mmCIF file of C-alpha atoms and ligand atoms in Angstrom:
data_model
loop_
_atom_site.group_PDB
_atom_site.id
_atom_site.type_symbol
_atom_site.label_atom_id
_atom_site.label_comp_id
_atom_site.label_asym_id
_atom_site.label_seq_id
_atom_site.Cartn_x
_atom_site.Cartn_y
_atom_site.Cartn_z
ATOM 1 C CA MET A 1 25.161 -13.372 17.051
ATOM 2 C CA THR A 2 22.816 -11.494 14.755
ATOM 3 C CA GLN A 3 21.061 -12.995 11.804
ATOM 4 C CA THR A 4 22.939 -10.904 9.245
ATOM 5 C CA THR A 5 26.347 -11.880 10.509
ATOM 6 C CA ARG A 6 25.309 -15.494 10.798
ATOM 7 C CA ARG A 7 24.315 -15.461 7.128
ATOM 8 C CA THR A 8 27.548 -13.801 6.121
ATOM 9 C CA PHE A 9 29.551 -16.386 8.012
ATOM 10 C CA LEU A 10 27.741 -19.273 6.424
ATOM 11 C CA GLY A 11 29.700 -18.512 3.246
ATOM 12 C CA GLY A 12 32.975 -19.403 4.986
ATOM 13 C CA SER A 13 33.678 -23.077 5.577
ATOM 14 C CA LEU A 14 35.131 -22.830 9.108
ATOM 15 C CA ALA A 15 32.375 -20.596 10.373
ATOM 16 C CA ALA A 16 29.742 -22.735 8.677
ATOM 17 C CA LEU A 17 30.661 -25.567 11.007
ATOM 18 C CA ALA A 18 30.551 -23.424 14.116
ATOM 19 C CA ALA A 19 27.707 -21.020 13.499
ATOM 20 C CA PRO A 20 24.605 -23.250 13.677
ATOM 21 C CA ALA A 21 25.512 -24.587 17.125
ATOM 22 C CA ILE A 22 25.677 -21.051 18.509
ATOM 23 C CA ALA A 23 22.506 -19.983 16.745
ATOM 24 C CA GLN A 24 20.542 -22.944 18.006
ATOM 25 C CA ASN A 25 21.265 -22.174 21.623
ATOM 26 C CA ALA A 26 20.316 -18.540 21.246
ATOM 27 C CA PRO A 27 16.684 -17.560 21.756
ATOM 28 C CA LEU A 28 14.604 -17.410 18.604
ATOM 29 C CA LYS A 29 13.272 -13.902 18.038
ATOM 30 C CA VAL A 30 9.935 -13.678 16.247
ATOM 31 C CA GLY A 31 8.636 -10.291 15.120
ATOM 32 C CA LEU A 32 4.858 -9.937 15.366
ATOM 33 C CA MET A 33 3.984 -7.044 13.060
ATOM 34 C CA LEU A 34 0.235 -6.590 13.472
ATOM 35 C CA PRO A 35 -2.389 -3.872 13.935
ATOM 36 C CA PHE A 36 -2.872 -3.209 17.645
ATOM 37 C CA SER A 37 -4.721 0.058 16.998
ATOM 38 C CA GLY A 38 -7.308 1.258 14.468
ATOM 39 C CA THR A 39 -10.142 -0.565 12.685
ATOM 40 C CA PHE A 40 -8.278 -3.937 12.690
ATOM 41 C CA ALA A 41 -6.968 -3.781 16.305
ATOM 42 C CA THR A 42 -9.070 -6.673 17.648
ATOM 43 C CA LEU A 43 -7.958 -8.827 14.713
ATOM 44 C CA GLY A 44 -4.288 -8.231 15.545
ATOM 45 C CA GLU A 45 -4.861 -8.953 19.220
ATOM 46 C CA ASN A 46 -6.465 -12.331 18.503
ATOM 47 C CA ILE A 47 -3.709 -13.324 16.076
ATOM 48 C CA ALA A 48 -0.995 -12.442 18.608
ATOM 49 C CA ALA A 49 -2.751 -14.158 21.513
ATOM 50 C CA ALA A 50 -3.234 -17.379 19.541
ATOM 51 C CA PHE A 51 0.376 -17.370 18.309
ATOM 52 C CA GLU A 52 1.423 -17.076 21.952
ATOM 53 C CA LEU A 53 -0.894 -19.949 22.809
ATOM 54 C CA CYS A 54 0.933 -22.095 20.263
ATOM 55 C CA VAL A 55 4.304 -21.121 21.750
ATOM 56 C CA ALA A 56 3.057 -22.001 25.239
ATOM 57 C CA GLU A 57 1.653 -25.315 24.000
ATOM 58 C CA ASN A 58 5.168 -26.128 22.750
ATOM 59 C CA GLY A 59 6.714 -25.419 26.161
ATOM 60 C CA GLY A 60 7.981 -22.017 25.023
ATOM 61 C CA LYS A 61 10.307 -23.507 22.403
ATOM 62 C CA PHE A 62 10.304 -24.036 18.631
ATOM 63 C CA GLY A 63 12.968 -26.360 17.204
ATOM 64 C CA GLY A 64 14.637 -26.502 20.610
ATOM 65 C CA ARG A 65 15.061 -22.720 20.860
ATOM 66 C CA ALA A 66 13.285 -20.534 23.410
ATOM 67 C CA VAL A 67 10.898 -18.205 21.569
ATOM 68 C CA THR A 68 11.014 -14.468 22.269
ATOM 69 C CA LEU A 69 8.280 -12.315 20.758
ATOM 70 C CA VAL A 70 8.743 -8.716 19.608
ATOM 71 C CA ARG A 71 5.422 -6.932 19.045
ATOM 72 C CA LEU A 72 5.074 -3.983 16.702
ATOM 73 C CA ASP A 73 1.843 -2.062 15.976
ATOM 74 C CA ASP A 74 1.690 -1.464 12.202
ATOM 75 C CA GLU A 75 -1.517 0.610 12.515
ATOM 76 C CA SER A 76 -2.700 -0.919 9.197
ATOM 77 C CA ASP A 77 -0.793 1.948 7.563
ATOM 78 C CA PRO A 78 1.001 0.987 4.326
ATOM 79 C CA SER A 79 3.048 4.219 4.337
ATOM 80 C CA LYS A 80 4.727 3.206 7.607
ATOM 81 C CA ALA A 81 5.241 -0.430 6.639
ATOM 82 C CA PRO A 82 8.780 -0.337 5.163
ATOM 83 C CA ALA A 83 10.139 1.515 8.229
ATOM 84 C CA ASN A 84 8.344 -0.879 10.571
ATOM 85 C CA VAL A 85 9.781 -3.939 8.828
ATOM 86 C CA ASN A 86 13.262 -2.408 8.933
ATOM 87 C CA ARG A 87 12.892 -1.818 12.641
ATOM 88 C CA LEU A 88 12.127 -5.500 13.254
ATOM 89 C CA LEU A 89 14.931 -6.777 11.034
ATOM 90 C CA GLY A 90 17.516 -4.088 11.743
ATOM 91 C CA ARG A 91 17.053 -2.940 15.336
ATOM 92 C CA ASP A 92 15.454 -6.059 16.777
ATOM 93 C CA ASN A 93 17.265 -8.636 14.633
ATOM 94 C CA VAL A 94 14.301 -10.986 14.474
ATOM 95 C CA ASP A 95 14.829 -14.473 13.027
ATOM 96 C CA ALA A 96 11.297 -14.829 11.635
ATOM 97 C CA LEU A 97 8.403 -12.530 10.819
ATOM 98 C CA VAL A 98 4.690 -12.958 11.482
ATOM 99 C CA GLY A 99 2.404 -10.370 9.869
ATOM 100 C CA THR A 100 0.040 -8.891 9.058
ATOM 101 C CA VAL A 101 -3.682 -8.187 8.666
ATOM 102 C CA HIS A 102 -3.790 -5.473 5.951
ATOM 103 C CA SER A 103 -3.140 -6.402 2.318
ATOM 104 C CA GLY A 104 -1.291 -3.165 1.578
ATOM 105 C CA VAL A 105 0.966 -3.370 4.638
ATOM 106 C CA VAL A 106 1.906 -6.998 3.981
ATOM 107 C CA MET A 107 3.722 -6.062 0.768
ATOM 108 C CA ALA A 108 6.656 -4.569 2.700
ATOM 109 C CA LEU A 109 6.931 -7.805 4.691
ATOM 110 C CA VAL A 110 6.828 -9.932 1.543
ATOM 111 C CA GLN A 111 9.509 -7.821 -0.103
ATOM 112 C CA ALA A 112 11.822 -8.096 2.902
ATOM 113 C CA ALA A 113 11.219 -11.840 3.290
ATOM 114 C CA ARG A 114 12.112 -12.385 -0.367
ATOM 115 C CA GLU A 115 15.190 -10.159 -0.375
ATOM 116 C CA LYS A 116 16.655 -11.146 2.985
ATOM 117 C CA GLU A 117 15.414 -14.744 2.972
ATOM 118 C CA VAL A 118 13.799 -14.354 6.371
ATOM 119 C CA PRO A 119 10.829 -16.681 6.834
ATOM 120 C CA LEU A 120 7.510 -14.822 6.843
ATOM 121 C CA PHE A 121 4.189 -16.250 8.042
ATOM 122 C CA ILE A 122 1.150 -14.258 6.934
ATOM 123 C CA PRO A 123 -1.586 -14.819 9.546
ATOM 124 C CA ASN A 124 -4.296 -12.901 7.673
ATOM 125 C CA ALA A 125 -3.587 -10.453 4.805
ATOM 126 C CA GLY A 126 -5.061 -12.017 1.668
ATOM 127 C CA ASN A 127 -3.136 -10.043 -0.989
ATOM 128 C CA VAL A 128 -3.081 -12.540 -3.836
ATOM 129 C CA ALA A 129 0.373 -11.469 -5.084
ATOM 130 C CA ALA A 130 2.016 -12.950 -1.957
ATOM 131 C CA THR A 131 1.153 -16.445 -3.153
ATOM 132 C CA ARG A 132 0.979 -15.730 -6.887
ATOM 133 C CA GLU A 133 3.622 -13.712 -8.756
ATOM 134 C CA LEU A 134 5.555 -12.810 -5.580
ATOM 135 C CA CYS A 135 5.540 -16.340 -4.178
ATOM 136 C CA SER A 136 8.786 -17.346 -2.516
ATOM 137 C CA PRO A 137 10.335 -20.223 -0.533
ATOM 138 C CA SER A 138 10.436 -17.857 2.463
ATOM 139 C CA VAL A 139 6.783 -16.687 2.309
ATOM 140 C CA PHE A 140 3.986 -18.809 3.837
ATOM 141 C CA ARG A 141 0.345 -18.038 4.421
ATOM 142 C CA SER A 142 -1.669 -19.578 7.276
ATOM 143 C CA SER A 143 -4.822 -17.713 6.240
ATOM 144 C CA PHE A 144 -6.412 -17.374 2.780
ATOM 145 C CA SER A 145 -6.099 -15.443 -0.453
ATOM 146 C CA ASN A 146 -8.621 -12.611 -0.865
ATOM 147 C CA TRP A 147 -9.995 -14.543 -3.827
ATOM 148 C CA GLN A 148 -10.898 -17.713 -1.871
ATOM 149 C CA PRO A 149 -13.765 -16.795 0.526
ATOM 150 C CA ALA A 150 -15.335 -14.387 -1.977
ATOM 151 C CA TYR A 151 -15.241 -17.043 -4.704
ATOM 152 C CA GLY A 152 -17.093 -19.404 -2.349
ATOM 153 C CA MET A 153 -19.708 -16.750 -1.598
ATOM 154 C CA GLY A 154 -20.313 -16.026 -5.283
ATOM 155 C CA LYS A 155 -20.653 -19.712 -6.058
ATOM 156 C CA ALA A 156 -23.100 -20.303 -3.190
ATOM 157 C CA LEU A 157 -25.181 -17.295 -4.191
ATOM 158 C CA ALA A 158 -25.450 -18.419 -7.812
ATOM 159 C CA ALA A 159 -26.452 -21.900 -6.625
ATOM 160 C CA LYS A 160 -29.352 -20.269 -4.771
ATOM 161 C CA GLY A 161 -30.645 -18.744 -7.985
ATOM 162 C CA VAL A 162 -29.283 -15.199 -7.692
ATOM 163 C CA LYS A 163 -28.602 -13.835 -11.190
ATOM 164 C CA LYS A 164 -27.181 -10.364 -10.557
ATOM 165 C CA ALA A 165 -25.219 -9.040 -7.600
ATOM 166 C CA ALA A 166 -23.119 -6.038 -6.548
ATOM 167 C CA TRP A 167 -20.036 -5.856 -4.273
ATOM 168 C CA VAL A 168 -19.388 -3.070 -1.764
ATOM 169 C CA THR A 169 -15.937 -2.677 -0.249
ATOM 170 C CA TRP A 170 -12.922 -0.576 0.636
ATOM 171 C CA GLU A 171 -10.766 0.616 -2.215
ATOM 172 C CA TYR A 172 -7.532 -1.315 -1.730
ATOM 173 C CA ALA A 173 -6.067 -4.695 -2.676
ATOM 174 C CA ALA A 174 -8.335 -6.755 -0.400
ATOM 175 C CA GLY A 175 -11.454 -5.041 -1.733
ATOM 176 C CA LYS A 176 -10.447 -5.359 -5.367
ATOM 177 C CA GLU A 177 -9.288 -8.975 -5.135
ATOM 178 C CA SER A 178 -12.314 -10.125 -3.158
ATOM 179 C CA ALA A 179 -14.535 -8.504 -5.794
ATOM 180 C CA GLU A 180 -12.713 -10.557 -8.434
ATOM 181 C CA GLY A 181 -13.212 -13.763 -6.470
ATOM 182 C CA PHE A 182 -16.905 -12.967 -5.978
ATOM 183 C CA GLY A 183 -17.287 -12.290 -9.703
ATOM 184 C CA ASP A 184 -15.522 -15.551 -10.619
ATOM 185 C CA GLY A 185 -17.726 -17.513 -8.204
ATOM 186 C CA LEU A 186 -20.922 -15.949 -9.571
ATOM 187 C CA LYS A 187 -19.777 -16.642 -13.131
ATOM 188 C CA ALA A 188 -19.018 -20.299 -12.335
ATOM 189 C CA GLY A 189 -22.713 -20.611 -11.380
ATOM 190 C CA GLY A 190 -24.052 -18.658 -14.365
ATOM 191 C CA ALA A 191 -24.623 -15.369 -12.483
ATOM 192 C CA GLU A 192 -23.085 -11.940 -12.890
ATOM 193 C CA LEU A 193 -21.307 -9.246 -10.860
ATOM 194 C CA VAL A 194 -22.782 -6.047 -12.254
ATOM 195 C CA LYS A 195 -21.180 -3.358 -10.079
ATOM 196 C CA VAL A 196 -18.425 -2.788 -7.521
ATOM 197 C CA LEU A 197 -18.893 0.207 -5.212
ATOM 198 C CA THR A 198 -15.948 1.417 -3.109
ATOM 199 C CA LEU A 199 -14.863 3.977 -0.537
ATOM 200 C CA PRO A 200 -11.324 4.664 0.738
ATOM 201 C CA PHE A 201 -9.892 2.518 3.569
ATOM 202 C CA PRO A 202 -10.715 2.789 6.486
ATOM 203 C CA GLU A 203 -13.609 5.240 5.955
ATOM 204 C CA THR A 204 -17.119 4.370 7.154
ATOM 205 C CA ASN A 205 -19.295 6.981 5.466
ATOM 206 C CA PHE A 206 -21.406 4.335 3.710
ATOM 207 C CA GLN A 207 -24.510 6.434 2.998
ATOM 208 C CA PRO A 208 -23.540 7.573 -0.545
ATOM 209 C CA LEU A 209 -22.912 3.926 -1.530
ATOM 210 C CA LEU A 210 -26.071 2.600 0.129
ATOM 211 C CA ALA A 211 -28.084 5.218 -1.746
ATOM 212 C CA GLN A 212 -26.879 3.826 -5.086
ATOM 213 C CA LEU A 213 -27.791 0.181 -4.425
ATOM 214 C CA PRO A 214 -31.569 0.225 -5.076
ATOM 215 C CA GLY A 215 -30.972 1.588 -8.580
ATOM 216 C CA LEU A 216 -28.653 -1.240 -9.665
ATOM 217 C CA GLY A 217 -31.287 -3.897 -10.288
ATOM 218 C CA VAL A 218 -29.438 -6.570 -8.316
ATOM 219 C CA ASP A 219 -30.921 -9.514 -6.359
ATOM 220 C CA ALA A 220 -28.221 -9.509 -3.667
ATOM 221 C CA VAL A 221 -25.313 -7.449 -2.321
ATOM 222 C CA GLY A 222 -21.982 -8.923 -1.308
ATOM 223 C CA SER A 223 -19.247 -7.134 0.592
ATOM 224 C CA PHE A 224 -15.785 -7.191 2.032
ATOM 225 C CA PHE A 225 -15.362 -5.242 5.267
ATOM 226 C CA ALA A 226 -13.737 -6.321 8.519
ATOM 227 C CA GLY A 227 -13.240 -5.200 12.102
ATOM 228 C CA GLY A 228 -14.679 -1.809 13.058
ATOM 229 C CA GLY A 229 -15.717 -1.045 9.466
ATOM 230 C CA ALA A 230 -17.739 -4.272 9.264
ATOM 231 C CA ILE A 231 -19.640 -3.415 12.454
ATOM 232 C CA GLN A 232 -20.704 -0.081 11.002
ATOM 233 C CA PHE A 233 -21.544 -1.374 7.511
ATOM 234 C CA VAL A 234 -23.838 -4.150 8.720
ATOM 235 C CA LYS A 235 -25.661 -1.725 11.010
ATOM 236 C CA ASP A 236 -26.020 0.941 8.325
ATOM 237 C CA TYR A 237 -27.223 -1.588 5.735
ATOM 238 C CA ALA A 238 -29.994 -2.753 8.067
ATOM 239 C CA ALA A 239 -30.901 0.806 9.106
ATOM 240 C CA ALA A 240 -31.247 1.772 5.423
ATOM 241 C CA GLY A 241 -33.984 -0.868 5.124
ATOM 242 C CA LEU A 242 -32.204 -2.728 2.326
ATOM 243 C CA ARG A 243 -32.095 -6.233 3.783
ATOM 244 C CA ASP A 244 -35.521 -7.352 2.601
ATOM 245 C CA LYS A 245 -35.003 -6.021 -0.912
ATOM 246 C CA MET A 246 -31.410 -7.183 -1.435
ATOM 247 C CA PRO A 247 -30.028 -9.725 1.054
ATOM 248 C CA LEU A 248 -26.552 -8.836 2.292
ATOM 249 C CA CYS A 249 -23.764 -11.411 2.174
ATOM 250 C CA GLY A 250 -19.977 -11.374 1.960
ATOM 251 C CA SER A 251 -16.577 -12.783 2.681
ATOM 252 C CA GLY A 252 -16.976 -14.105 6.216
ATOM 253 C CA PHE A 253 -14.905 -11.292 7.740
ATOM 254 C CA LEU A 254 -18.081 -9.200 7.493
ATOM 255 C CA THR A 255 -19.492 -10.951 10.566
ATOM 256 C CA GLU A 256 -16.349 -12.549 12.059
ATOM 257 C CA GLY A 257 -15.484 -11.552 15.634
ATOM 258 C CA VAL A 258 -17.982 -8.669 15.440
ATOM 259 C CA LEU A 259 -21.422 -10.263 15.905
ATOM 260 C CA LYS A 260 -21.927 -8.903 19.402
ATOM 261 C CA PRO A 261 -21.640 -5.212 18.497
ATOM 262 C CA GLN A 262 -23.570 -5.789 15.245
ATOM 263 C CA GLY A 263 -26.491 -7.210 17.254
ATOM 264 C CA ALA A 264 -29.830 -7.774 15.485
ATOM 265 C CA ALA A 265 -28.541 -6.114 12.301
ATOM 266 C CA ALA A 266 -26.418 -9.207 11.568
ATOM 267 C CA GLU A 267 -29.094 -11.825 12.251
ATOM 268 C CA GLY A 268 -29.482 -14.171 9.272
ATOM 269 C CA ILE A 269 -26.599 -12.783 7.181
ATOM 270 C CA GLN A 270 -24.877 -15.500 5.164
ATOM 271 C CA THR A 271 -21.147 -15.344 4.553
ATOM 272 C CA ALA A 272 -18.413 -17.667 3.301
ATOM 273 C CA LEU A 273 -15.147 -18.370 5.125
ATOM 274 C CA HIS A 274 -12.578 -21.076 5.863
ATOM 275 C CA TYR A 275 -13.806 -21.210 9.463
ATOM 276 C CA GLY A 276 -17.125 -21.098 11.284
ATOM 277 C CA ASP A 277 -18.889 -21.849 14.542
ATOM 278 C CA GLY A 278 -19.867 -25.436 15.180
ATOM 279 C CA LEU A 279 -17.034 -27.083 13.221
ATOM 280 C CA ASP A 280 -16.890 -30.419 14.967
ATOM 281 C CA ASN A 281 -13.324 -31.690 15.203
ATOM 282 C CA PRO A 282 -11.167 -32.467 18.277
ATOM 283 C CA LYS A 283 -8.562 -29.807 17.480
ATOM 284 C CA ASN A 284 -11.213 -27.094 17.253
ATOM 285 C CA LYS A 285 -12.761 -28.170 20.539
ATOM 286 C CA TRP A 286 -9.385 -28.053 22.297
ATOM 287 C CA PHE A 287 -8.439 -24.755 20.641
ATOM 288 C CA ARG A 288 -11.638 -22.911 21.501
ATOM 289 C CA GLU A 289 -11.387 -23.922 25.134
ATOM 290 C CA ALA A 290 -7.679 -23.098 25.380
ATOM 291 C CA PHE A 291 -8.124 -19.706 23.672
ATOM 292 C CA MET A 292 -11.039 -18.819 25.943
ATOM 293 C CA LYS A 293 -8.998 -19.812 28.990
ATOM 294 C CA ALA A 294 -6.011 -17.759 27.871
ATOM 295 C CA THR A 295 -7.880 -14.625 26.783
ATOM 296 C CA THR A 296 -11.503 -14.799 28.087
ATOM 297 C CA ARG A 297 -12.520 -14.178 24.454
ATOM 298 C CA SER A 298 -14.152 -16.507 21.937
ATOM 299 C CA ALA A 299 -11.879 -17.813 19.195
ATOM 300 C CA ASP A 300 -12.492 -16.613 15.661
ATOM 301 C CA VAL A 301 -10.805 -17.007 12.285
ATOM 302 C CA TYR A 302 -8.068 -14.518 13.216
ATOM 303 C CA ALA A 303 -7.153 -16.562 16.276
ATOM 304 C CA VAL A 304 -7.092 -19.741 14.184
ATOM 305 C CA GLN A 305 -4.766 -18.149 11.634
ATOM 306 C CA GLY A 306 -2.403 -16.861 14.335
ATOM 307 C CA TYR A 307 -2.280 -20.277 15.967
ATOM 308 C CA ASP A 308 -1.628 -22.006 12.633
ATOM 309 C CA ALA A 309 1.181 -19.549 11.799
ATOM 310 C CA GLY A 310 2.801 -20.826 15.003
ATOM 311 C CA GLN A 311 2.177 -24.444 14.039
ATOM 312 C CA MET A 312 3.779 -23.894 10.634
ATOM 313 C CA LEU A 313 6.875 -22.200 12.058
ATOM 314 C CA ALA A 314 7.165 -24.926 14.702
ATOM 315 C CA ALA A 315 6.992 -27.658 12.046
ATOM 316 C CA GLY A 316 9.673 -25.959 9.938
ATOM 317 C CA LEU A 317 12.039 -25.360 12.841
ATOM 318 C CA ALA A 318 11.627 -28.898 14.135
ATOM 319 C CA ALA A 319 13.077 -30.064 10.807
ATOM 320 C CA THR A 320 15.976 -27.556 10.774
ATOM 321 C CA LYS A 321 16.718 -27.994 14.502
ATOM 322 C CA GLY A 322 15.961 -24.350 15.146
ATOM 323 C CA ASP A 323 17.809 -22.840 12.195
ATOM 324 C CA ALA A 324 15.413 -20.201 10.813
ATOM 325 C CA ALA A 325 17.909 -19.179 8.121
ATOM 326 C CA ALA A 326 17.773 -22.607 6.449
ATOM 327 C CA VAL A 327 14.816 -21.410 4.411
ATOM 328 C CA LYS A 328 14.777 -24.151 1.773
ATOM 329 C CA ALA A 329 14.789 -26.957 4.342
ATOM 330 C CA LEU A 330 12.208 -25.079 6.393
ATOM 331 C CA ALA A 331 9.975 -24.731 3.330
ATOM 332 C CA ALA A 332 10.358 -28.376 2.359
ATOM 333 C CA ALA A 333 9.279 -29.444 5.867
ATOM 334 C CA ILE A 334 6.291 -27.104 6.014
ATOM 335 C CA ARG A 335 5.129 -28.147 2.549
ATOM 336 C CA ALA A 336 5.256 -31.781 3.635
ATOM 337 C CA THR A 337 3.278 -31.144 6.838
ATOM 338 C CA LYS A 338 -0.459 -31.560 7.219
ATOM 339 C CA ILE A 339 -1.345 -28.670 9.514
ATOM 340 C CA ASP A 340 -3.760 -29.864 12.213
ATOM 341 C CA SER A 341 -5.819 -26.665 12.192
ATOM 342 C CA PRO A 342 -8.984 -25.905 14.170
ATOM 343 C CA ARG A 343 -10.545 -25.191 10.746
ATOM 344 C CA GLY A 344 -9.800 -28.820 9.772
ATOM 345 C CA ALA A 345 -6.426 -30.188 8.641
ATOM 346 C CA PHE A 346 -4.920 -28.517 5.580
ATOM 347 C CA THR A 347 -1.815 -28.572 3.408
ATOM 348 C CA LEU A 348 -0.260 -25.751 1.431
ATOM 349 C CA SER A 349 -0.553 -25.361 -2.318
ATOM 350 C CA ALA A 350 2.636 -25.164 -4.408
ATOM 351 C CA SER A 351 2.585 -21.382 -3.890
ATOM 352 C CA HIS A 352 2.312 -21.737 -0.047
ATOM 353 C CA ASN A 353 -1.378 -20.852 0.378
ATOM 354 C CA PRO A 354 -3.782 -23.147 2.305
ATOM 355 C CA VAL A 355 -5.938 -25.496 0.250
ATOM 356 C CA GLN A 356 -9.140 -25.403 2.277
ATOM 357 C CA THR A 357 -12.887 -25.775 2.359
ATOM 358 C CA ILE A 358 -14.807 -22.515 2.280
ATOM 359 C CA TRP A 359 -17.850 -22.910 4.529
ATOM 360 C CA LEU A 360 -21.202 -21.222 4.077
ATOM 361 C CA ARG A 361 -22.287 -19.749 7.417
ATOM 362 C CA GLU A 362 -25.364 -18.006 8.735
ATOM 363 C CA ALA A 363 -25.327 -15.537 11.623
ATOM 364 C CA ARG A 364 -27.720 -16.729 14.347
ATOM 365 C CA ASN A 365 -27.797 -15.680 18.011
ATOM 366 C CA GLY A 366 -24.249 -14.380 18.060
ATOM 367 C CA GLU A 367 -22.700 -17.278 16.122
ATOM 368 C CA ASN A 368 -21.612 -17.798 12.525
ATOM 369 C CA ARG A 369 -23.123 -21.279 12.229
ATOM 370 C CA VAL A 370 -21.774 -23.491 9.449
ATOM 371 C CA ILE A 371 -24.708 -24.497 7.218
ATOM 372 C CA GLY A 372 -22.823 -26.184 4.388
ATOM 373 C CA ALA A 373 -19.759 -26.121 2.160
ATOM 374 C CA ALA A 374 -19.536 -23.270 -0.360
ATOM 375 C CA ALA A 375 -16.424 -24.691 -2.064
ATOM 376 C CA GLU A 376 -14.562 -27.822 -1.002
ATOM 377 C CA ALA A 377 -10.752 -28.147 -0.948
ATOM 378 C CA LEU A 378 -10.434 -24.807 -2.716
ATOM 379 C CA ALA A 379 -6.949 -23.739 -3.858
ATOM 380 C CA ASP A 380 -6.081 -20.236 -4.967
ATOM 381 C CA PRO A 381 -5.175 -20.355 -8.680
ATOM 382 C CA GLY A 382 -1.582 -19.341 -7.758
ATOM 383 C CA THR A 383 -1.243 -17.688 -11.158
ATOM 384 C CA GLY A 384 2.296 -16.558 -11.997
ATOM 385 C CA CYS A 385 4.044 -18.374 -9.131
ATOM 386 C CA LYS A 386 7.381 -19.814 -10.144
ATOM 387 C CA MET A 387 9.458 -21.166 -7.324
ATOM 388 C CA ALA A 388 12.096 -23.815 -7.040
ATOM 389 C CA VAL A 389 12.200 -25.421 -3.598
HETATM 390 C C1 PHB B 401 -6.745 -7.721 4.067
HETATM 391 O O1 PHB B 401 -6.415 -6.525 3.996
HETATM 392 O O2 PHB B 401 -6.226 -8.589 3.329
HETATM 393 C C2 PHB B 401 -7.770 -8.164 5.044
HETATM 394 C C3 PHB B 401 -8.034 -7.405 6.178
HETATM 395 C C4 PHB B 401 -8.968 -7.839 7.103
HETATM 396 C C5 PHB B 401 -9.623 -9.043 6.913
HETATM 397 C C6 PHB B 401 -9.376 -9.807 5.793
HETATM 398 C C7 PHB B 401 -8.440 -9.378 4.848
HETATM 399 O O3 PHB B 401 -10.498 -9.462 7.812
#
């Protein structure tokens, strides 16, 4: 029985009695809409692998139903996003959605989750609207809002005595919103964001932007880049000889999962993120070993977010006995659950975004070592979220 017909039937009293029993025996189809190609490909792979790890840890079942995964490569292309979401919901009839990495692409998922009341778990994309004005009982984030890590970085920088800083990033929602968080963090510490420099996503011709930096009169440069773009930016920044004049910092994605290819160019760069190397808790220890065993790769923040998306869905379905369409009950259960994350346990804010510590990290010998807390128990402001659960 497909999801659409099940929902239609739930209106009728006879069918309402019969339908859940059938649905609960059927496999649970989860659509993984992620980038498996392009600049964010490695991010998507780690999210998917860690979600699978969570499924395996639960014996292949969530809420008593066998989990089937349907993977779809969204290519981090917003123009293809509506068609891709329709494919998962229409052709594949998935019961729940997990996606995605890119803040522009995630909007099509959020829209569908709201309209069709299909539960959506966002395992990365930080678009603030998803947990602000577009918040919904069916939309959950296991990651961060673009504002959170950048706010932490700005605050930490101001605390170090920096007075003026610039932000360099891609020109799309994640770039714009991280710049706002950085500016808010600087301001909270009495410092100032004087300039935001951008180039189109996913371009990597950084030279024209790098050439402008020395003329800005700033003490430090912050940035949001990730994946392949972050590798190139960190290398180009070092090659331009700017590191001694204006230390480079950023949202932690700048050095996350990419330290090896960045090499010496990344050494000493400080970033802020809700995860880091050396976090000492039993869940993190178990997770890093299990992820390494499953993939032969080191865990990173993307893996953690994919795993926690699985934990959240599992917690919700345990409460509804496998009924993914019972969105309100699912939401109530997830909101009441303390997620035992490798980043440290967290709960969701009223708008379904993690309340979490943003760590200050320093890149040393291929690791993003945690060196302190940039902002403790930080919640996104959740501005404009009105939801009745
Ligand atoms: C985003 O588009 O929201 C985004 C992409 C990659 C990241 C972080 C945020 O690493």
